CSV table of C-alpha atoms and ligand atoms in Angstrom, one decimal:
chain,number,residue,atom,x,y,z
A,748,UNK,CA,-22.5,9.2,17.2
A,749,UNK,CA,-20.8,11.1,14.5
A,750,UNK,CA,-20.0,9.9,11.6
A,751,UNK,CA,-16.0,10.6,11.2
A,752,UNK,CA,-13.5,8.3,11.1
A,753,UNK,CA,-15.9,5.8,11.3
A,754,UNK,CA,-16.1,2.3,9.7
A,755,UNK,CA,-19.5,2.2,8.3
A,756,UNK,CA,-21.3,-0.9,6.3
A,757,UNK,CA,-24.5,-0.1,3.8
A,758,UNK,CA,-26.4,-2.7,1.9
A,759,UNK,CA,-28.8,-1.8,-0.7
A,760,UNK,CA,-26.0,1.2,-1.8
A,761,UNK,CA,-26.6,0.4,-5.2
A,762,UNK,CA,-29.1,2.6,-5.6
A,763,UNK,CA,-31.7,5.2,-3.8
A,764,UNK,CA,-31.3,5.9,-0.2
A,765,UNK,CA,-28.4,3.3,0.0
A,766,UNK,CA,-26.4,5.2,-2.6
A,767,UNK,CA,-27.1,8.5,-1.1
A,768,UNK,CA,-26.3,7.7,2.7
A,769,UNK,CA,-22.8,6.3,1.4
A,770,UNK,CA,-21.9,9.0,-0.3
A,771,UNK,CA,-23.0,11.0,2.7
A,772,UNK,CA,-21.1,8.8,5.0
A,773,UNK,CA,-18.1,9.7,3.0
A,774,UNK,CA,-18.9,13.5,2.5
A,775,UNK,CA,-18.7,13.3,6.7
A,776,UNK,CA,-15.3,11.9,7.1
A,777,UNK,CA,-16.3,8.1,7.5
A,778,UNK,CA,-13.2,6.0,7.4
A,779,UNK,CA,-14.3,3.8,5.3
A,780,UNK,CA,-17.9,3.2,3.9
A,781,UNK,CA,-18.5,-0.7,2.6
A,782,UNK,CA,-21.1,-0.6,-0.2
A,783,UNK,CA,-23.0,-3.5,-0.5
A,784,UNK,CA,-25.7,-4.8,-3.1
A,785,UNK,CA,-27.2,-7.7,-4.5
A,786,UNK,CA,-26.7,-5.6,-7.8
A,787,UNK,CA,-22.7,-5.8,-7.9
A,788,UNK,CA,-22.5,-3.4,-10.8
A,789,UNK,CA,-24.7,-0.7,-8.9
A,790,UNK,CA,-22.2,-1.4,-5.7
A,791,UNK,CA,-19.0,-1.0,-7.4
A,792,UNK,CA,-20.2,2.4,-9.2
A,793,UNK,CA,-21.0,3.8,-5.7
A,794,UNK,CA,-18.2,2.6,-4.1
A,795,UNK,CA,-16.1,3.9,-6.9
A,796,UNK,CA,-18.0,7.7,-6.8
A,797,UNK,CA,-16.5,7.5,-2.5
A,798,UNK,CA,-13.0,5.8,-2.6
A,799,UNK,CA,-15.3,3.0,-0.9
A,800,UNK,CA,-15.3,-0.5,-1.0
A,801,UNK,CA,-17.8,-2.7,-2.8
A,802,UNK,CA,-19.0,-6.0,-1.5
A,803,UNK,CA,-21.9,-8.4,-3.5
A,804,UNK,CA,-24.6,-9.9,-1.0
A,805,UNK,CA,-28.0,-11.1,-1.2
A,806,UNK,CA,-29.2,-10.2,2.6
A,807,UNK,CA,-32.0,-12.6,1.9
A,808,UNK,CA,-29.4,-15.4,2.7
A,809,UNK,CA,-27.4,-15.9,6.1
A,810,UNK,CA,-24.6,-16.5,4.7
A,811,UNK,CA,-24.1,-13.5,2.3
A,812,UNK,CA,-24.4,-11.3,5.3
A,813,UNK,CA,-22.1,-13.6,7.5
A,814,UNK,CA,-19.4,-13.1,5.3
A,815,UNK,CA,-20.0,-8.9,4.6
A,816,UNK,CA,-19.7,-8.8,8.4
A,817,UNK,CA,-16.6,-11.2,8.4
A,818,UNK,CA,-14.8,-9.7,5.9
A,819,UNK,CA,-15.7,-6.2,6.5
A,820,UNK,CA,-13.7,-6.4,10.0
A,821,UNK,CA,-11.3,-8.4,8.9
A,822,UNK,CA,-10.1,-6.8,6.0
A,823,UNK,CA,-10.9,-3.1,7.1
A,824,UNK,CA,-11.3,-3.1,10.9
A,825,UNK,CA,-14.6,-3.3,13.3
A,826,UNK,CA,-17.7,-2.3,11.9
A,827,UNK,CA,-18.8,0.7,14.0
A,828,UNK,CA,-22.5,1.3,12.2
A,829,UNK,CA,-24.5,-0.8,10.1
A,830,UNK,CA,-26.8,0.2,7.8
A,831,UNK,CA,-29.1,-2.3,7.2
A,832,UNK,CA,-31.0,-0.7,4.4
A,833,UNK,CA,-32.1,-3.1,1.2
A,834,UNK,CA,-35.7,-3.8,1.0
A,835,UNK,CA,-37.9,-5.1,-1.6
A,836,UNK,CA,-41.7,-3.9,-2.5
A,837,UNK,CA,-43.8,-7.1,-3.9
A,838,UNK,CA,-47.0,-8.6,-2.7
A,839,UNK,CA,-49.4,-5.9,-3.3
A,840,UNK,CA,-52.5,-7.7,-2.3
A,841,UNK,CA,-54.2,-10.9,-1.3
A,842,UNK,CA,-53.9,-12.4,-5.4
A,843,UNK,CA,-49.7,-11.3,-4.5
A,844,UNK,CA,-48.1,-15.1,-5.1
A,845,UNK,CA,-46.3,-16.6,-1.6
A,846,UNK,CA,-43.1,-15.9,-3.5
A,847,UNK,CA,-43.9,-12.5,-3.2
A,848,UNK,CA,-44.2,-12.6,0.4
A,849,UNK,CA,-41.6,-14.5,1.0
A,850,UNK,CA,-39.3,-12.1,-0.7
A,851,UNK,CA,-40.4,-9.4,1.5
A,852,UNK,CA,-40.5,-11.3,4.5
A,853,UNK,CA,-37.1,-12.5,3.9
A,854,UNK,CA,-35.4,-9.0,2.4
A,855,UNK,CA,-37.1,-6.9,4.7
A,856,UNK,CA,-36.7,-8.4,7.9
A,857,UNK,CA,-34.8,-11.6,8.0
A,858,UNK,CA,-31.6,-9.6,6.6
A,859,UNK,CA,-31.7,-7.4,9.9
A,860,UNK,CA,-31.7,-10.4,12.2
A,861,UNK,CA,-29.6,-12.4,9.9
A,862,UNK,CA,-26.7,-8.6,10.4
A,863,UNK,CA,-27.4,-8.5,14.1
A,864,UNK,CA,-27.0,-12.0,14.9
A,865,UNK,CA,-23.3,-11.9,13.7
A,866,UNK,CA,-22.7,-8.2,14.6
A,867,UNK,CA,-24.9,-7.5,17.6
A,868,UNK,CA,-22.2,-10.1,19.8
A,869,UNK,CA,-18.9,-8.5,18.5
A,870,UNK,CA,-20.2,-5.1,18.9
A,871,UNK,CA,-21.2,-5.9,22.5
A,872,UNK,CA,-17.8,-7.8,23.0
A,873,UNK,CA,-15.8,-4.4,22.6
A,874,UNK,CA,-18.6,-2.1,24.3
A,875,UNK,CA,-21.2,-1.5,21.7
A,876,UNK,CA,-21.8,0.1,18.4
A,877,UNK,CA,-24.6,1.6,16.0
A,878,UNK,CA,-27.3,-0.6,14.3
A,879,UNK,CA,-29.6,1.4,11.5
A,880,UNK,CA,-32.4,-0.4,10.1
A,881,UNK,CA,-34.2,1.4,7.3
A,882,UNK,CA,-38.1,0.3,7.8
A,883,UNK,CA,-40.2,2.9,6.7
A,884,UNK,CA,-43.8,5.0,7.4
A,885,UNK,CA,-45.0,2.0,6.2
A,886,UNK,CA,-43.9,-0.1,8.9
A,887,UNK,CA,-45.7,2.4,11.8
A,888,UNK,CA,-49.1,3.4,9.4
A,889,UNK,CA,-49.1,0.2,7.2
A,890,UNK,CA,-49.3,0.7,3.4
A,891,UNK,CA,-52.2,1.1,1.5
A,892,UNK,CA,-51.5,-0.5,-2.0
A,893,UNK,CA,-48.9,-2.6,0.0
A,894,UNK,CA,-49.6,-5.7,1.8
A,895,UNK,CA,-46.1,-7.9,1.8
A,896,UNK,CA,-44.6,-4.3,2.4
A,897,UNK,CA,-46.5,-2.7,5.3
A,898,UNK,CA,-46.7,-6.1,6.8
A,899,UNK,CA,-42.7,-7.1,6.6
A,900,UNK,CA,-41.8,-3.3,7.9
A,901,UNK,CA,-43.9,-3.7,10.8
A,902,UNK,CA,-41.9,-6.6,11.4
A,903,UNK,CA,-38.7,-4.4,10.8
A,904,UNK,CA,-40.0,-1.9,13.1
A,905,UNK,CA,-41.2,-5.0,16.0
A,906,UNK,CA,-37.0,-6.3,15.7
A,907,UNK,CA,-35.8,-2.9,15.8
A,908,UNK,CA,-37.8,-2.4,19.2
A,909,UNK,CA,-36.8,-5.9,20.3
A,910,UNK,CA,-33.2,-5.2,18.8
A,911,UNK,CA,-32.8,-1.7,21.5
A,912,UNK,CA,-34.7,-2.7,24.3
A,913,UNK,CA,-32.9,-5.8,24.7
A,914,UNK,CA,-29.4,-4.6,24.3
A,915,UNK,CA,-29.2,-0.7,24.7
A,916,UNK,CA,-28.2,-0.5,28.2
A,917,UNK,CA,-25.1,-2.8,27.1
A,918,UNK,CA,-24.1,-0.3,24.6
A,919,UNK,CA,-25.8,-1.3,21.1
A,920,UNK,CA,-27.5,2.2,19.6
A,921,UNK,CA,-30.1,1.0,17.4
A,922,UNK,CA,-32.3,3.6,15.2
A,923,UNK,CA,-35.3,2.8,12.8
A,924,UNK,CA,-35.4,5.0,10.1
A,925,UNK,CA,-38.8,5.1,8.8
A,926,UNK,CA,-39.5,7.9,6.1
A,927,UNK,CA,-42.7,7.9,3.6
A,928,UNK,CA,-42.0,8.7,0.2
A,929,UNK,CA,-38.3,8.9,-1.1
A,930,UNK,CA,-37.2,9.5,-5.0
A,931,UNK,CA,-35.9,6.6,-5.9
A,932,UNK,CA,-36.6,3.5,-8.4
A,933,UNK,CA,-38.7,1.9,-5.8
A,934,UNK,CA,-41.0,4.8,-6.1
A,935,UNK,CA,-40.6,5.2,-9.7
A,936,UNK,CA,-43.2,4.1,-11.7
A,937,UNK,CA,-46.8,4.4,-10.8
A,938,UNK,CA,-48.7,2.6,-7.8
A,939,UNK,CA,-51.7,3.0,-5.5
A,940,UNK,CA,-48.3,2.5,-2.9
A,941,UNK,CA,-46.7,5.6,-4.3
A,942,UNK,CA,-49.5,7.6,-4.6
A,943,UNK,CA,-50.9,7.0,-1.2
A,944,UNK,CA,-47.2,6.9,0.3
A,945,UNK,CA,-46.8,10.6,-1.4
A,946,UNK,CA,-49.5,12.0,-0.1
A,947,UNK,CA,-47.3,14.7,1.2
A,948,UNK,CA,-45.1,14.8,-1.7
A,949,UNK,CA,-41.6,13.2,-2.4
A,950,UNK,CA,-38.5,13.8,-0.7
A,951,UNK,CA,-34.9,13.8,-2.5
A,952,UNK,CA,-32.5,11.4,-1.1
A,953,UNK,CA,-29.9,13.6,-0.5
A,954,UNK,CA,-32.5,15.6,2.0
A,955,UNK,CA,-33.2,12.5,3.7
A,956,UNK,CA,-29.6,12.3,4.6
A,957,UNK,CA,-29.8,14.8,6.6
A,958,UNK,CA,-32.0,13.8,9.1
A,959,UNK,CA,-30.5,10.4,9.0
A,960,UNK,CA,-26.8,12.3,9.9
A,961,UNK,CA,-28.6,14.6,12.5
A,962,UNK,CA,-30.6,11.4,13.8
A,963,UNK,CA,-27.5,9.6,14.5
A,964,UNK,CA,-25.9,12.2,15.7
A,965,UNK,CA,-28.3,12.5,18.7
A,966,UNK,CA,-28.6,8.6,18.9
A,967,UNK,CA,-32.4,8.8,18.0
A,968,UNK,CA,-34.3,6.1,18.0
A,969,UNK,CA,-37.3,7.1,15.7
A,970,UNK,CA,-35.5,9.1,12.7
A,971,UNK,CA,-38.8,10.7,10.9
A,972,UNK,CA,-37.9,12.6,8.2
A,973,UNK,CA,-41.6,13.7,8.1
A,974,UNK,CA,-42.3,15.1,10.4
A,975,UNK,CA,-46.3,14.6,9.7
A,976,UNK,CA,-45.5,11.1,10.5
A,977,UNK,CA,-45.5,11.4,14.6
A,978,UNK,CA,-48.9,13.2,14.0
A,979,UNK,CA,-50.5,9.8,11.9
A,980,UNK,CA,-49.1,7.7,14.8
A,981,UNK,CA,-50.7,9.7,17.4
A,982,UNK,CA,-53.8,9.7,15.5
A,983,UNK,CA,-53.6,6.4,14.9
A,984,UNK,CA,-53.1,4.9,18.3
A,985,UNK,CA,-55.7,7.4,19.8
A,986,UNK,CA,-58.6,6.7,18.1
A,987,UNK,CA,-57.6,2.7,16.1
A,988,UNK,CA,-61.3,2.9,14.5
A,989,UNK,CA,-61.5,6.6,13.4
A,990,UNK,CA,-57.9,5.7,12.0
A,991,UNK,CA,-59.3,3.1,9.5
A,992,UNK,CA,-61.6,4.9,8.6
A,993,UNK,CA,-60.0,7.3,7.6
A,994,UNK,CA,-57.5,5.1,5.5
A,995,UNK,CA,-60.6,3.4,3.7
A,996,UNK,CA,-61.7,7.0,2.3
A,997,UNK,CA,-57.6,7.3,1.1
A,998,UNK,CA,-58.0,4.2,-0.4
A,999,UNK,CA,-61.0,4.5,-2.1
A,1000,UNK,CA,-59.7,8.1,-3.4
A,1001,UNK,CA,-56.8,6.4,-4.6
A,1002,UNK,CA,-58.2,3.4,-6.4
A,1003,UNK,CA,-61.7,5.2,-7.7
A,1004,UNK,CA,-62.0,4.3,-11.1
A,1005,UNK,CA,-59.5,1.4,-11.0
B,259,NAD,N1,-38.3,5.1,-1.6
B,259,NAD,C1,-39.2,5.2,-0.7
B,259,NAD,O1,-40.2,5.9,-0.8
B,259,NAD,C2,-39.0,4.5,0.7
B,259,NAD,C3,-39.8,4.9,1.7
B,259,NAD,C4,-39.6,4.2,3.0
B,259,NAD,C5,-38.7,3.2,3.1
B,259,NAD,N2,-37.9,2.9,2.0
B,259,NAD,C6,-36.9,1.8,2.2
B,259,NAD,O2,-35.7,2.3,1.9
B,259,NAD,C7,-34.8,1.2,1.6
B,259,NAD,C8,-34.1,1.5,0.3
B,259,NAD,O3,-35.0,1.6,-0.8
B,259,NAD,P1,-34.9,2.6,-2.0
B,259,NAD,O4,-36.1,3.5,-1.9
B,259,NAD,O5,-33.5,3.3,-2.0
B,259,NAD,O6,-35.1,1.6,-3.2
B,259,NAD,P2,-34.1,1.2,-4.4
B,259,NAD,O7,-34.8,0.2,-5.1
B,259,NAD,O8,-33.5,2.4,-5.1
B,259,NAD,O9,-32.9,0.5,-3.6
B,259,NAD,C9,-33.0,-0.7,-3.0
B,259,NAD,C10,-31.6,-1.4,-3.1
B,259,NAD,O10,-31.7,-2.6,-2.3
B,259,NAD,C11,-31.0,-3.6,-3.1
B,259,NAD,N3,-31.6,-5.0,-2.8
B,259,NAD,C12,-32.8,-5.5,-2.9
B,259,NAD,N4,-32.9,-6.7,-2.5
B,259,NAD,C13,-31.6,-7.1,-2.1
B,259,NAD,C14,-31.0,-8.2,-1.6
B,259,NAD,N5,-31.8,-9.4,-1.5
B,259,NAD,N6,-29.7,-8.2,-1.2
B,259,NAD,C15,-29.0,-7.1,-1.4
B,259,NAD,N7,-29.5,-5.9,-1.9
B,259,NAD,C16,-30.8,-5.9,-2.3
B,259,NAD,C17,-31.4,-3.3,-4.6
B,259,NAD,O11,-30.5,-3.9,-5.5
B,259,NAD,C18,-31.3,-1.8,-4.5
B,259,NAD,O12,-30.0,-1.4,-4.9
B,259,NAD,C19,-35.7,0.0,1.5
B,259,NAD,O13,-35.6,-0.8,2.7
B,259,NAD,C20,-37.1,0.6,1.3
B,259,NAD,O14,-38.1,-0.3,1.7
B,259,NAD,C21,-38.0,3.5,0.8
């Protein structure tokens, strides 16, 4: 799909990747690009920066999401790509509280089933539409440093599968975007995450739009913006043992001395 004069929907566009794909969105002609955030502040400043439209949700809960969907149509037309972006990182390990993972569980997947369960059915009502769910690396290679977060992305990365092989043929594109590190507050301070998750450096937002626009452009289902990534999978799913053991030596490199 391209991008112009469509009606696009972000959530997490306070900030980081959400902030950079709206303003990207816009920069390509989008119609209109609705900005949404559990951080209403951070929403209204990007949807200010694009002539966009701000909306305050917390995709943790049904109904926050029900009603960006309901009013996005409704008040601005029908959505034609949703980007279902916000995530949390908590739960780093096995001493990580159940709140923790229930935040990520809830945040990073339960908001994409809780935006294509009232989507998904009008988009396939008027002959499809596009569906983006940001997962991560993390969600394909797991996260060392990351247990809530490797865990809930696999999840994200299972319902995006589910999400296209159930409904592609009637019209629903659906693409996972799934980078490793990205400059943005969720990678800001220090972490055994970060550091192992930028092993091969950090990339700028703004160059991740790129691939996300390009990825979209050719309906891709698996939007890598590195490209090292495909070469861990393979790795991965060739030898599973070799594979671990290679991410116990990472981990013990990154944690020696803690
Ligand atoms: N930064 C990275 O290295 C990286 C790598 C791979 C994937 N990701 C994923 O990219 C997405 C965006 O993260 P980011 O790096 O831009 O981080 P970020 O912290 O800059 O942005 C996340 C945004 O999501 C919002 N958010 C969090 N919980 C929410 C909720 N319950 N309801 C509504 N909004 C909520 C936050 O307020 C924030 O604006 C996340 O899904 C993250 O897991 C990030």
């Amino acid at each position: 799909m391209e991008i112009k004069d469509r009606i696009v929907v972000v959530t997490g566009a306070a900030s980081g990747i959400g902030r950079a794909l709206a303003r990207r969105f816009r920069e390509e002609g989008a119609r209109q690009v609705v900005a949404v955030d559990v951080d209403e502040a951070g929403a209204r400043d990007t949807a200010a920066a694009i002539d966009g439209v701000a909306m305050r949700a917390d995709v943790a809960r049904e109904a926050d999401v029900a009603l960006v969907i309901e009013r996005s149509e409704e008040e601005i037309g029908p959505i034609d790509l949703f980007c279902s972006n916000a995530g949390v990182g908590a739960g780093t390990d096995l001493e990580a509280p159940n709140e923790e993972w229930q935040l990520c569980w809830d945040v990073n997947l339960m908001s994409h089933v809780y935006a294509a369960r009232h989507l998904v059915p009008r988009m396939l009502a008027r002959g499809g539409g596009s569906f983006l769910i940001t997962a991560s690396a993390a969600g394909l290679l797991n996260q060392i440093g990351g247990a809530a977060y490797g865990v809930t992305k696999h999840a994200a990365v299972g319902f995006g599968e589910w999400l296209a092989l159930t409904y592609q043929h009637k019209g629903l594109r659906v693409s996972l975007l799934c980078p490793q590190a990205v400059r943005t507050a969720m990678t800001a301070g220090e972490s055994t995450a970060t550091a192992a998750a930028s092993s091969d450096g950090m990339m700028e937002p703004d160059v991740l739009t790129d691939f996300v626009v390009e990825g979209l452009r050719e309906e891709s289902f698996l939007i890598l913006p590195h490209p090292e990534v495909l070469e861990y999978m393979r790795r991965k799913t060739a030898n599973y043992d070799r594979w671990i053991g290679g991410m116990n030596r990472l981990m013990r490199r990154l944690t020696s001395g803690s």
